PDB file of C-alpha atoms and ligand atoms in Angstrom:
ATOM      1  CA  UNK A   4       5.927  -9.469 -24.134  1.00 82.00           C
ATOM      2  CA  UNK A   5       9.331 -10.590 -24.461  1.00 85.00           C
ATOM      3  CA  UNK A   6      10.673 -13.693 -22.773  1.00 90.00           C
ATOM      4  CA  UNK A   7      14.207 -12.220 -22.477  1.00 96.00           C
ATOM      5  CA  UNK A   8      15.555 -11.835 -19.709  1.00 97.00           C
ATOM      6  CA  UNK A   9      15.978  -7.899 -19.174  1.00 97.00           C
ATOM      7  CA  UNK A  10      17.357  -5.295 -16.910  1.00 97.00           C
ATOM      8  CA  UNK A  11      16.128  -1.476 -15.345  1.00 97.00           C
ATOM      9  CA  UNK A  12      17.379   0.727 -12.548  1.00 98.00           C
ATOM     10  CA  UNK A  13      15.754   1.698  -9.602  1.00 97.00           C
ATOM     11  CA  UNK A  14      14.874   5.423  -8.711  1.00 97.00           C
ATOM     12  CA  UNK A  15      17.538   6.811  -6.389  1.00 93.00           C
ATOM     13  CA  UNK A  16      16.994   9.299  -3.161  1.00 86.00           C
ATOM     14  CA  UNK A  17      14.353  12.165  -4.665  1.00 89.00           C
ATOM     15  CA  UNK A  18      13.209  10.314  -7.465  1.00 94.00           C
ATOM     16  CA  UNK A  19      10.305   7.782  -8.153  1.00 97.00           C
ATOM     17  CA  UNK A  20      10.278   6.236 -11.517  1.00 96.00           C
ATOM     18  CA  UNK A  21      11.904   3.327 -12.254  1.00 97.00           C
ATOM     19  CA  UNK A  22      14.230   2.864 -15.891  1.00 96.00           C
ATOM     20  CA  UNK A  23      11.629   0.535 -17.215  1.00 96.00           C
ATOM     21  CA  UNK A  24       7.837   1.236 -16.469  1.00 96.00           C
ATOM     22  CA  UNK A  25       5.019  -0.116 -18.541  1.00 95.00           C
ATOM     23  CA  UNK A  26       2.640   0.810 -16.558  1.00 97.00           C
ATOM     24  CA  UNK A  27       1.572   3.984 -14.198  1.00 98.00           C
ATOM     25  CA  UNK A  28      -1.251   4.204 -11.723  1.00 98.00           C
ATOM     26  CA  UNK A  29      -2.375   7.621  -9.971  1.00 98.00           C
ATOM     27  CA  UNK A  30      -4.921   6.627  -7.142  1.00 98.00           C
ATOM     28  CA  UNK A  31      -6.154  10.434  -5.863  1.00 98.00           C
ATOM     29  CA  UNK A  32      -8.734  10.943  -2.625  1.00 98.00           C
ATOM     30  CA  UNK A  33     -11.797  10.093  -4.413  1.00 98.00           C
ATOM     31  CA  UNK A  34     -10.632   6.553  -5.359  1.00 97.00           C
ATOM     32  CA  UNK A  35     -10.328   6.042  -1.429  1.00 97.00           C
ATOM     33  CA  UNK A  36     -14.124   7.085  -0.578  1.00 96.00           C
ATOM     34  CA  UNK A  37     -14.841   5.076   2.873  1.00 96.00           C
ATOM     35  CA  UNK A  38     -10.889   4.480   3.988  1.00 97.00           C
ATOM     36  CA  UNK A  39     -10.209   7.363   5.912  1.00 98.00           C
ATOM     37  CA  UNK A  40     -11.393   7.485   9.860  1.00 98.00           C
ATOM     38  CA  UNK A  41     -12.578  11.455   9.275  1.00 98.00           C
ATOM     39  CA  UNK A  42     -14.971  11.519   7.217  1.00 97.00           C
ATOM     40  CA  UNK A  43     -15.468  15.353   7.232  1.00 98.00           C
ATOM     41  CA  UNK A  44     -11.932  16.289   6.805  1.00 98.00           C
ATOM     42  CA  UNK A  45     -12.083  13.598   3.692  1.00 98.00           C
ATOM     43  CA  UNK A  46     -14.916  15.222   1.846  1.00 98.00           C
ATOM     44  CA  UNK A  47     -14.024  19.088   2.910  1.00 98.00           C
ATOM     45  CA  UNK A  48      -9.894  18.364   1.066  1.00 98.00           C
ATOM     46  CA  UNK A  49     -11.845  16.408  -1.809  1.00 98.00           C
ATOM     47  CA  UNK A  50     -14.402  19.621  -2.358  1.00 98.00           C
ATOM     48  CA  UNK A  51     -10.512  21.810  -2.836  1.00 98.00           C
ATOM     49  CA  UNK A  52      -8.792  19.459  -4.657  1.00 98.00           C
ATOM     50  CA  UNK A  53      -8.683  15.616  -5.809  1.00 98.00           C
ATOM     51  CA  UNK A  54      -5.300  15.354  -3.942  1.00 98.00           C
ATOM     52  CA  UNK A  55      -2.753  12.612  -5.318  1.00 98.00           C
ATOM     53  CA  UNK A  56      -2.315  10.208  -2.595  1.00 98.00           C
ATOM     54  CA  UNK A  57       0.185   7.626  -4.346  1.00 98.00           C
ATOM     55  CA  UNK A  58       1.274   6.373  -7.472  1.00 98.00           C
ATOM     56  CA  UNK A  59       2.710   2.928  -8.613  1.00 98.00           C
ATOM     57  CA  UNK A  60       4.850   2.197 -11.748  1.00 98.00           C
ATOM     58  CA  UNK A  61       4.831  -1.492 -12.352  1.00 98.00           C
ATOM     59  CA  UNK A  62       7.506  -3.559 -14.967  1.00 97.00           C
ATOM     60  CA  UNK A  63       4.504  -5.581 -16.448  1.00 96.00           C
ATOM     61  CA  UNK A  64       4.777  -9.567 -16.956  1.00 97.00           C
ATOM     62  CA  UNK A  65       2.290 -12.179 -18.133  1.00 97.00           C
ATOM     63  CA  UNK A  66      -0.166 -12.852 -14.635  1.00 98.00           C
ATOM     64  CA  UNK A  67       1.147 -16.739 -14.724  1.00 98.00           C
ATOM     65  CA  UNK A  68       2.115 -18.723 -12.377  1.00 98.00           C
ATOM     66  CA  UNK A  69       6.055 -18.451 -12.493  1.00 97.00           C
ATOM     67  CA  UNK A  70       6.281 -14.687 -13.399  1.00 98.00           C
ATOM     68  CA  UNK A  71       7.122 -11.847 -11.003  1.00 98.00           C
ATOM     69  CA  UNK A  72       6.000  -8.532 -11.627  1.00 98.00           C
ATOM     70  CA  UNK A  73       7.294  -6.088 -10.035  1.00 98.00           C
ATOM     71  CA  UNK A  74       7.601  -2.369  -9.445  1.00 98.00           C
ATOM     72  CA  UNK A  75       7.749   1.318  -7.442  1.00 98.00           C
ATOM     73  CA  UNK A  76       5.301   2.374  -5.256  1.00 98.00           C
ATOM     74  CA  UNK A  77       5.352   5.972  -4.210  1.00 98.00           C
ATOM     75  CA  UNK A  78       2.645   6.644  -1.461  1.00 98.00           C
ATOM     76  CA  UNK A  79       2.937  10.765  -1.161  1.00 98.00           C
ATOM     77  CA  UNK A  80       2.892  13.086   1.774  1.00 98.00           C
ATOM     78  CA  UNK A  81       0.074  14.143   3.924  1.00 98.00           C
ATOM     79  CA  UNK A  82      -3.080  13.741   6.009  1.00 98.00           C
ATOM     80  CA  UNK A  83      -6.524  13.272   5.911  1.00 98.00           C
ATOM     81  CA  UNK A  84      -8.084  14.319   9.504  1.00 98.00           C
ATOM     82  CA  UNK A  85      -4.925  13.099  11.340  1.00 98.00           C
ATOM     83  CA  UNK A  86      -4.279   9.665   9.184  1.00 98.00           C
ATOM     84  CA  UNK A  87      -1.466   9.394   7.452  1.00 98.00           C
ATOM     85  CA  UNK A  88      -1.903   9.438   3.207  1.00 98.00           C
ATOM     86  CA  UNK A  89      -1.814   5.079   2.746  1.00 98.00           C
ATOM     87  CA  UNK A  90      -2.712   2.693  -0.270  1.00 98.00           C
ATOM     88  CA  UNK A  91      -5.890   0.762  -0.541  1.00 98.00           C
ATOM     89  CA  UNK A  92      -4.575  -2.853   0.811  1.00 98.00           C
ATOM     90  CA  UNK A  93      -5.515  -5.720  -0.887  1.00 98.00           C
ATOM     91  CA  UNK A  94      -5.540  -9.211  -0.301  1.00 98.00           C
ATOM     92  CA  UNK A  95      -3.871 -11.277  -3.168  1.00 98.00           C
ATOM     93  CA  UNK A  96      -6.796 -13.290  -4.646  1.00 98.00           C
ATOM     94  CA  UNK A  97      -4.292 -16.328  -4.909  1.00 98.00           C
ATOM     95  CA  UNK A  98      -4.289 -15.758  -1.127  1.00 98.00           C
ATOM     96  CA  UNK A  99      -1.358 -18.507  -0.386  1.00 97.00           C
ATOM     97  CA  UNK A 100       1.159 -15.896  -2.619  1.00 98.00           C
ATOM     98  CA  UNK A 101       4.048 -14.001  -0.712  1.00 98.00           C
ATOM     99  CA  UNK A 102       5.010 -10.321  -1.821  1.00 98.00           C
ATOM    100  CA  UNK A 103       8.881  -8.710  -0.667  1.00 99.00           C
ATOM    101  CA  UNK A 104       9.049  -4.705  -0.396  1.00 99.00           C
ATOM    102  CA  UNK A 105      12.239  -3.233  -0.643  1.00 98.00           C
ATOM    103  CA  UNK A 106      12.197   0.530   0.956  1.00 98.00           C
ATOM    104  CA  UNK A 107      13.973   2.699  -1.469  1.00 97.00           C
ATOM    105  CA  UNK A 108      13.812   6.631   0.418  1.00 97.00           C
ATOM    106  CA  UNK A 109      11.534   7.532   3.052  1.00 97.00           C
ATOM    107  CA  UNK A 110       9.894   6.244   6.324  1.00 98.00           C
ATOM    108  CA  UNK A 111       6.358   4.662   7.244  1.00 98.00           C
ATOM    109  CA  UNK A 112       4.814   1.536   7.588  1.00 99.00           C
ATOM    110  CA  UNK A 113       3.190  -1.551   6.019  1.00 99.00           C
ATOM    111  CA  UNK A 114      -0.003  -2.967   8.075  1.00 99.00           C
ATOM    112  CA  UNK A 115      -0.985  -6.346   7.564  1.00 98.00           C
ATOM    113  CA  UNK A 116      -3.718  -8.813   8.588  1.00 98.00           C
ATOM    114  CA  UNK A 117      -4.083 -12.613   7.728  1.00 98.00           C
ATOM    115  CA  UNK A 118      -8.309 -13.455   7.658  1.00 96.00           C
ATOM    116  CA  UNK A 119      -8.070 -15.063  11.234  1.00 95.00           C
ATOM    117  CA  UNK A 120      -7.799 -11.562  12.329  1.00 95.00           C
ATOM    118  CA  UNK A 121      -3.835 -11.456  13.108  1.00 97.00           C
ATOM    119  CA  UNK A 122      -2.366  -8.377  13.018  1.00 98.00           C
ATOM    120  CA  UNK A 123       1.282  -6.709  12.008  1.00 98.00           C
ATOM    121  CA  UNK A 124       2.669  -3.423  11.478  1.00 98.00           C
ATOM    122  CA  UNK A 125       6.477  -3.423  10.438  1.00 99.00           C
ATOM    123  CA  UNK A 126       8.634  -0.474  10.352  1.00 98.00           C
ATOM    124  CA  UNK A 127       9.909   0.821   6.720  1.00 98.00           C
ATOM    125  CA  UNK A 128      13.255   2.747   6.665  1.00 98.00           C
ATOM    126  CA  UNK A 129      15.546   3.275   3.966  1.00 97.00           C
ATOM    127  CA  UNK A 130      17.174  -0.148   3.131  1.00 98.00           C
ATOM    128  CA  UNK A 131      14.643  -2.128   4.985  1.00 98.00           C
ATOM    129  CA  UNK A 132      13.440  -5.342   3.187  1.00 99.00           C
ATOM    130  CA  UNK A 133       9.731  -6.513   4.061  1.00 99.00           C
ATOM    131  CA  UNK A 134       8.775 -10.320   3.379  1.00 99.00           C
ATOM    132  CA  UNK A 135       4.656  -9.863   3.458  1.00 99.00           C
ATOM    133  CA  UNK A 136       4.076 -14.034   4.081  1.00 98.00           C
ATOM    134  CA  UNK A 137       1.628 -15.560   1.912  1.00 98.00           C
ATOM    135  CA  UNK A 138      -2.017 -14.818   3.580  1.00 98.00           C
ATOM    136  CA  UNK A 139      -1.449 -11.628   4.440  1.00 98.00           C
ATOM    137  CA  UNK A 140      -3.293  -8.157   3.324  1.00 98.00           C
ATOM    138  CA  UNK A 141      -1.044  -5.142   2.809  1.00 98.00           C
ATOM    139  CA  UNK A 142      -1.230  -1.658   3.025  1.00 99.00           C
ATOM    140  CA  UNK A 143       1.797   1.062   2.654  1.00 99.00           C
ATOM    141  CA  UNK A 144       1.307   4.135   4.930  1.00 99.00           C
ATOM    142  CA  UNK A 145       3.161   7.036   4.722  1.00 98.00           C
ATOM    143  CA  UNK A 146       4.458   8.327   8.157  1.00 98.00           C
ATOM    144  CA  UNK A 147       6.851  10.900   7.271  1.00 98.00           C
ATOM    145  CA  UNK A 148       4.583  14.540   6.386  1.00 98.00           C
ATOM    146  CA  UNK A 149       8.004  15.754   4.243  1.00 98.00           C
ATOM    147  CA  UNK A 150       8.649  12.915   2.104  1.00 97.00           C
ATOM    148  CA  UNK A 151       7.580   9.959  -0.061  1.00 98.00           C
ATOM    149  CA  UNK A 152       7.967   6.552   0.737  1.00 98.00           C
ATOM    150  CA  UNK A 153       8.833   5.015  -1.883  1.00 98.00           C
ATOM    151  CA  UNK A 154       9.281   1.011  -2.058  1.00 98.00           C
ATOM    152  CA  UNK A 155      10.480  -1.525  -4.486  1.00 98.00           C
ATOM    153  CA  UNK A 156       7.814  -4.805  -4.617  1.00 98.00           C
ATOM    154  CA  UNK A 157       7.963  -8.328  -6.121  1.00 98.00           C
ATOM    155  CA  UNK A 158       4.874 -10.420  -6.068  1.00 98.00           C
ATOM    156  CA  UNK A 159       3.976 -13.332  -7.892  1.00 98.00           C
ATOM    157  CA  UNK A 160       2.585 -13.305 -11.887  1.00 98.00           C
ATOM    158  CA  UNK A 161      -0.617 -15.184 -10.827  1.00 98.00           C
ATOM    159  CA  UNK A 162      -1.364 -13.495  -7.072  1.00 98.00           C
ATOM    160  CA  UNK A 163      -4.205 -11.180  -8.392  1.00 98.00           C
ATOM    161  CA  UNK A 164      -6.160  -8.724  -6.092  1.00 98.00           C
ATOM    162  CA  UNK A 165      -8.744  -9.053  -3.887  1.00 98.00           C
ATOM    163  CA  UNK A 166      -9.536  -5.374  -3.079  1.00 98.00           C
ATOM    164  CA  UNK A 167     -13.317  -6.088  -1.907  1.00 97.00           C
ATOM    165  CA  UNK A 168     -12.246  -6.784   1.441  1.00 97.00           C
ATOM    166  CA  UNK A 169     -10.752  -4.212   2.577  1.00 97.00           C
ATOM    167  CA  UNK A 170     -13.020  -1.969   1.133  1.00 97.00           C
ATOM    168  CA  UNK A 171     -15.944  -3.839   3.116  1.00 96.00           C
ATOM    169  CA  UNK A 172     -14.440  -4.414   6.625  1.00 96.00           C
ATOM    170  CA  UNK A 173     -11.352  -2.218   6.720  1.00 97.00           C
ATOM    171  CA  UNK A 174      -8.056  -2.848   8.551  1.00 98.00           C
ATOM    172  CA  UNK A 175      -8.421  -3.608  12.090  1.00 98.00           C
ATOM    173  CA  UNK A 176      -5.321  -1.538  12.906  1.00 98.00           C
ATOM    174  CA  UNK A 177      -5.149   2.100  11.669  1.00 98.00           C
ATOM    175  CA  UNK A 178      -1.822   4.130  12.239  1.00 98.00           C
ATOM    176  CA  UNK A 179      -2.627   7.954  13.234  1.00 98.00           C
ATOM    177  CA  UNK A 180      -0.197  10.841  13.739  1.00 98.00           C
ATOM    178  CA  UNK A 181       0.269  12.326  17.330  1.00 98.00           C
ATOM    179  CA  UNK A 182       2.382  14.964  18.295  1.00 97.00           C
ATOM    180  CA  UNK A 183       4.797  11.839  19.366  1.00 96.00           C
ATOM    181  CA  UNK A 184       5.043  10.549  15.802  1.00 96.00           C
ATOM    182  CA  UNK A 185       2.468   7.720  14.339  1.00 98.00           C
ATOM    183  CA  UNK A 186       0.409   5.766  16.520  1.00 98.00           C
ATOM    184  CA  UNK A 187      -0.765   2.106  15.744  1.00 98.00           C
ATOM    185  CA  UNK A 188      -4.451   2.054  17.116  1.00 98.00           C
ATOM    186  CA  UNK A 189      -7.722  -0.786  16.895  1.00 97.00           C
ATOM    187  CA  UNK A 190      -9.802   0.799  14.363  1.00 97.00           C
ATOM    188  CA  UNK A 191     -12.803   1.961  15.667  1.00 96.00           C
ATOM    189  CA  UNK A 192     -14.614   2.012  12.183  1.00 94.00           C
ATOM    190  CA  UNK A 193     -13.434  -1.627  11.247  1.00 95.00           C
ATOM    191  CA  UNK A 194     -16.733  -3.279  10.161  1.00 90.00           C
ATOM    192  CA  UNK A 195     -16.609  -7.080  10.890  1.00 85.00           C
ATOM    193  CA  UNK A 196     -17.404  -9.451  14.214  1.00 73.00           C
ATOM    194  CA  UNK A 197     -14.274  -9.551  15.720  1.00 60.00           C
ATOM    195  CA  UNK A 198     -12.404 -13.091  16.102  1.00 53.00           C
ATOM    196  CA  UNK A 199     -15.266 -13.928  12.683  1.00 53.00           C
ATOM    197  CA  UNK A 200     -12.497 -12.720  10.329  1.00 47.00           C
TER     198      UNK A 200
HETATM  199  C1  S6P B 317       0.739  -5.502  -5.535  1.00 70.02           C
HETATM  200  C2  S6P B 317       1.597  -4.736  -4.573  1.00 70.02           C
HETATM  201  C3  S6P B 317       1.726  -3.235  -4.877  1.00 70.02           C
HETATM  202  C4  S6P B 317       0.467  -2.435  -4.554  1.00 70.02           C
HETATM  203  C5  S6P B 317       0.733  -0.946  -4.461  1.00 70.02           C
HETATM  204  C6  S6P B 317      -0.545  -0.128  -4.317  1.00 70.02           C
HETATM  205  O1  S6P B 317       0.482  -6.791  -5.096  1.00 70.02           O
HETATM  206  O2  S6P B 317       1.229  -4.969  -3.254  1.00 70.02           O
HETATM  207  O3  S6P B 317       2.020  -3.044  -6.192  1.00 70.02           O
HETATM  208  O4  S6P B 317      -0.483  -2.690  -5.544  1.00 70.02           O
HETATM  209  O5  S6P B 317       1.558  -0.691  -3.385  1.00 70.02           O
HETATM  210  O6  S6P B 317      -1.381  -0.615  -3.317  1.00 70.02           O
HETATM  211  P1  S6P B 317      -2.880  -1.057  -3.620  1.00 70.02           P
HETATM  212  O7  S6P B 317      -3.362  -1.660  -2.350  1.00 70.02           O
HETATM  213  O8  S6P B 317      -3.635   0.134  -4.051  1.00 70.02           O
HETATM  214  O9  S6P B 317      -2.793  -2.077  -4.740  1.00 70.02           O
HETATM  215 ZN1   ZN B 318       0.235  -7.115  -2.938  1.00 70.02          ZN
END
């Protein structure tokens, strides 16, 4: 990898992939087995089709302390029971390293949650930038059923992931649509002792 430094474009309104992309994840329903509050609605869309839920296209650097990688992250349309199509969430296993999000096109939400159990939900619009404080688990839901929401990140070289988490306990806050729009709720499902987290 080249220690130039280098420049790429970012996708405009309709489009998703950055200039530059060395790398390109598709995460589809079955990777998110266990996530979703309906389980039946889950496994009856997975038996039709292994729906793409969202995709990220990352500008690769060495995972050092100093780096930044960076990317797109494209969380698609749609809903599973009445929960909005999301990403995973992750810790960063360097848990003391900060991530920004930059919302490109589209509307939705990031939910976040430090391990003492505080909670966040902040509001992604076109334009809005998103400082995700060191601490902090993330997770990019999609709230608008027409478009993508597609977001710009920076995190640091060295933050890692600590999906295991999240896939144990959950979020404790889970954002469902109503016929008013989404609606932040306690997750019933969420799988620690409260105030233990
Ligand atoms: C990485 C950063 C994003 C997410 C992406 C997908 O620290 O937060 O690149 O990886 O939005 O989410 P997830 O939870 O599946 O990694
Ligand atoms: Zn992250």
């Amino acid at each position: 990898m080249s220690d130039k430094p280098f420049t790429f474009t970012l996708p405009g309104t309709g489009e998703i992939r950055p200039s530059r992309c060395d790398s390109h994840i598709e995460r589809c329903l079955t990777s998110m087995r266990g996530m979703f509050q309906d389980e039946k609605a889950y496994e009856a869309m997975l038996a039709v089709e292994d729906k793409l839920l969202y995709e990220v296209f990352e500008i690769r650097r060495p995972e050092a302390v100093g780096e930044l990688i960076s990317g797109i992250s494209v969380v698609h349309p749609g809903l599973v029971g009445n929960e909005y199509y999301m990403t995973k969430g992750h810790f960063h296993s360097v848990l003391a390293t900060a991530e920004i999000y930059y919302c490109i096109s589209g509307s939705g939400c990031m939910v976040m949650e430090n391990p003492e159990g505080e909670c966040d939900v902040e509001w992604f619009h076109p334009g809005t930038v998103l400082y995700v404080a060191p601490r902090w688990a993330h997770r990019s839901v999609n709230t608008d059923l027409d478009h993508d929401l597609v977001t710009y990140f920076v995190y640091s070289g060295n933050a890692g992931h600590d999906y295991k988490t999240i896939e144990t306990y959950g979020f404790h806050q889970i954002v469902m649509h109503s016929d008013k729009g989404p609606v932040v709720q306690d997750n019933p499902r969420w799988k620690g002792v409260r105030g233990a987290m």
